Amino acid sequence: MRRTDVSVSRTPDGRRLDVSRVVDAPAAAVWDLFTDPSRWPEWGPSVGAVDCADERIRTGTTGRVRVAGVWIPFEVDDCDDEHYRWTWSVATVPATGHRVEPLGEGRCRAVFEVPLLAAGYAVVCERALRRIEELATRR
């Protein structure tokens, strides 16, 4: 059984709690799940629905997510397809970063970068990583 790792790291946005899991799928498959807003409710335990005009997020993408029945606006602050990393703000508050690290043929590490003040959100991220692994490894 795979395990989820938690560590503190320094990101371009400062120190974050990295919640990560190795996935037996190509990095591009996990990146597709991370960057397709229509797929977020499939793996995001706190995301009930998404309203976004973009099929794939990019820097500047805006929309809204439904969390606990409430629609909350978001904006993608940075999306780097080359380095598999994106960050966003939800209700103008910097939120989790999302990163994929290629580990060789058919394997990668999926990472959520959680602000240290929101460390309790790591439990939600762990659940999301399990779902991402299930979705990315379906054949």
PDB file of C-alpha atoms in Angstrom, residues 1-84:
ATOM      1  CA  MET A   1       0.000   0.000   0.000  1.00  0.00           C
ATOM      2  CA  ARG A   2       1.332   3.415  -0.981  1.00  0.00           C
ATOM      3  CA  ARG A   3       1.794   6.015   1.653  1.00  0.00           C
ATOM      4  CA  THR A   4       1.500   9.744   1.619  1.00  0.00           C
ATOM      5  CA  ASP A   5       4.564  11.709   2.688  1.00  0.00           C
ATOM      6  CA  VAL A   6       4.490  15.053   4.481  1.00  0.00           C
ATOM      7  CA  SER A   7       7.472  17.401   4.719  1.00  0.00           C
ATOM      8  CA  VAL A   8       8.264  21.106   4.916  1.00  0.00           C
ATOM      9  CA  SER A   9       9.843  22.638   1.829  1.00  0.00           C
ATOM     10  CA  ARG A  10      10.771  25.995   0.412  1.00  0.00           C
ATOM     11  CA  THR A  11       8.787  26.864  -2.716  1.00  0.00           C
ATOM     12  CA  PRO A  12       8.795  29.999  -4.878  1.00  0.00           C
ATOM     13  CA  ASP A  13       5.902  31.108  -2.637  1.00  0.00           C
ATOM     14  CA  GLY A  14       7.732  30.525   0.657  1.00  0.00           C
ATOM     15  CA  ARG A  15       7.767  27.634   3.110  1.00  0.00           C
ATOM     16  CA  ARG A  16       5.007  25.102   2.573  1.00  0.00           C
ATOM     17  CA  LEU A  17       3.918  21.736   3.860  1.00  0.00           C
ATOM     18  CA  ASP A  18       4.392  19.299   0.967  1.00  0.00           C
ATOM     19  CA  VAL A  19       1.826  16.500   0.987  1.00  0.00           C
ATOM     20  CA  SER A  20       2.940  14.009  -1.665  1.00  0.00           C
ATOM     21  CA  ARG A  21       2.425  10.540  -3.055  1.00  0.00           C
ATOM     22  CA  VAL A  22       4.258   8.479  -5.677  1.00  0.00           C
ATOM     23  CA  VAL A  23       1.885   7.474  -8.475  1.00  0.00           C
ATOM     24  CA  ASP A  24       2.484   4.701 -11.023  1.00  0.00           C
ATOM     25  CA  ALA A  25       1.359   6.857 -13.929  1.00  0.00           C
ATOM     26  CA  PRO A  26       3.082   9.274 -16.301  1.00  0.00           C
ATOM     27  CA  ALA A  27       3.515  12.814 -15.004  1.00  0.00           C
ATOM     28  CA  ALA A  28       1.394  14.084 -17.913  1.00  0.00           C
ATOM     29  CA  ALA A  29      -1.591  11.991 -16.750  1.00  0.00           C
ATOM     30  CA  VAL A  30      -1.499  13.486 -13.250  1.00  0.00           C
ATOM     31  CA  TRP A  31      -0.882  16.970 -14.663  1.00  0.00           C
ATOM     32  CA  ASP A  32      -4.003  16.566 -16.818  1.00  0.00           C
ATOM     33  CA  LEU A  33      -6.046  15.836 -13.676  1.00  0.00           C
ATOM     34  CA  PHE A  34      -4.558  18.864 -11.915  1.00  0.00           C
ATOM     35  CA  THR A  35      -5.139  21.298 -14.796  1.00  0.00           C
ATOM     36  CA  ASP A  36      -8.598  20.266 -16.049  1.00  0.00           C
ATOM     37  CA  PRO A  37     -11.099  22.119 -13.834  1.00  0.00           C
ATOM     38  CA  SER A  38     -13.943  19.807 -14.868  1.00  0.00           C
ATOM     39  CA  ARG A  39     -12.043  16.934 -13.193  1.00  0.00           C
ATOM     40  CA  TRP A  40     -11.441  18.674  -9.829  1.00  0.00           C
ATOM     41  CA  PRO A  41     -14.661  17.377  -8.203  1.00  0.00           C
ATOM     42  CA  GLU A  42     -13.556  13.811  -9.041  1.00  0.00           C
ATOM     43  CA  TRP A  43     -10.473  14.032  -6.845  1.00  0.00           C
ATOM     44  CA  GLY A  44     -10.945  17.079  -4.613  1.00  0.00           C
ATOM     45  CA  PRO A  45     -12.877  16.057  -1.485  1.00  0.00           C
ATOM     46  CA  SER A  46     -13.788  19.665  -0.695  1.00  0.00           C
ATOM     47  CA  VAL A  47     -14.768  20.598  -4.276  1.00  0.00           C
ATOM     48  CA  GLY A  48     -18.448  20.007  -5.003  1.00  0.00           C
ATOM     49  CA  ALA A  49     -18.467  21.705  -8.410  1.00  0.00           C
ATOM     50  CA  VAL A  50     -16.453  24.068 -10.597  1.00  0.00           C
ATOM     51  CA  ASP A  51     -17.581  26.916 -12.828  1.00  0.00           C
ATOM     52  CA  CYS A  52     -14.737  27.863 -15.170  1.00  0.00           C
ATOM     53  CA  ALA A  53     -14.701  28.880 -18.835  1.00  0.00           C
ATOM     54  CA  ASP A  54     -11.233  27.411 -19.485  1.00  0.00           C
ATOM     55  CA  GLU A  55     -10.901  23.722 -20.348  1.00  0.00           C
ATOM     56  CA  ARG A  56      -7.310  23.859 -19.077  1.00  0.00           C
ATOM     57  CA  ILE A  57      -6.115  26.317 -16.488  1.00  0.00           C
ATOM     58  CA  ARG A  58      -3.407  28.851 -17.257  1.00  0.00           C
ATOM     59  CA  THR A  59      -1.981  31.846 -15.448  1.00  0.00           C
ATOM     60  CA  GLY A  60      -4.882  34.245 -14.972  1.00  0.00           C
ATOM     61  CA  THR A  61      -7.673  31.673 -15.251  1.00  0.00           C
ATOM     62  CA  THR A  62     -10.626  32.654 -13.072  1.00  0.00           C
ATOM     63  CA  GLY A  63     -13.737  30.858 -11.991  1.00  0.00           C
ATOM     64  CA  ARG A  64     -15.454  29.628  -8.898  1.00  0.00           C
ATOM     65  CA  VAL A  65     -15.557  26.428  -6.852  1.00  0.00           C
ATOM     66  CA  ARG A  66     -18.415  25.199  -4.720  1.00  0.00           C
ATOM     67  CA  VAL A  67     -17.206  24.243  -1.257  1.00  0.00           C
ATOM     68  CA  ALA A  68     -19.741  23.101   1.352  1.00  0.00           C
ATOM     69  CA  GLY A  69     -22.527  24.422  -0.873  1.00  0.00           C
ATOM     70  CA  VAL A  70     -21.028  27.921  -1.195  1.00  0.00           C
ATOM     71  CA  TRP A  71     -19.585  29.296  -4.449  1.00  0.00           C
ATOM     72  CA  ILE A  72     -16.146  30.852  -3.896  1.00  0.00           C
ATOM     73  CA  PRO A  73     -14.158  32.739  -6.575  1.00  0.00           C
ATOM     74  CA  PHE A  74     -10.660  31.636  -7.547  1.00  0.00           C
ATOM     75  CA  GLU A  75      -7.822  32.863  -9.722  1.00  0.00           C
ATOM     76  CA  VAL A  76      -4.830  30.878 -10.949  1.00  0.00           C
ATOM     77  CA  ASP A  77      -1.811  32.943  -9.914  1.00  0.00           C
ATOM     78  CA  ASP A  78       0.761  30.950 -11.873  1.00  0.00           C
ATOM     79  CA  CYS A  79       0.636  27.894 -14.127  1.00  0.00           C
ATOM     80  CA  ASP A  80       3.877  26.464 -15.491  1.00  0.00           C
ATOM     81  CA  ASP A  81       3.166  23.576 -17.882  1.00  0.00           C
ATOM     82  CA  GLU A  82       6.871  23.012 -18.507  1.00  0.00           C
ATOM     83  CA  HIS A  83       7.686  22.456 -14.822  1.00  0.00           C
ATOM     84  CA  TYR A  84       4.315  20.939 -13.836  1.00  0.00           C
TER      85      TYR A  84
END
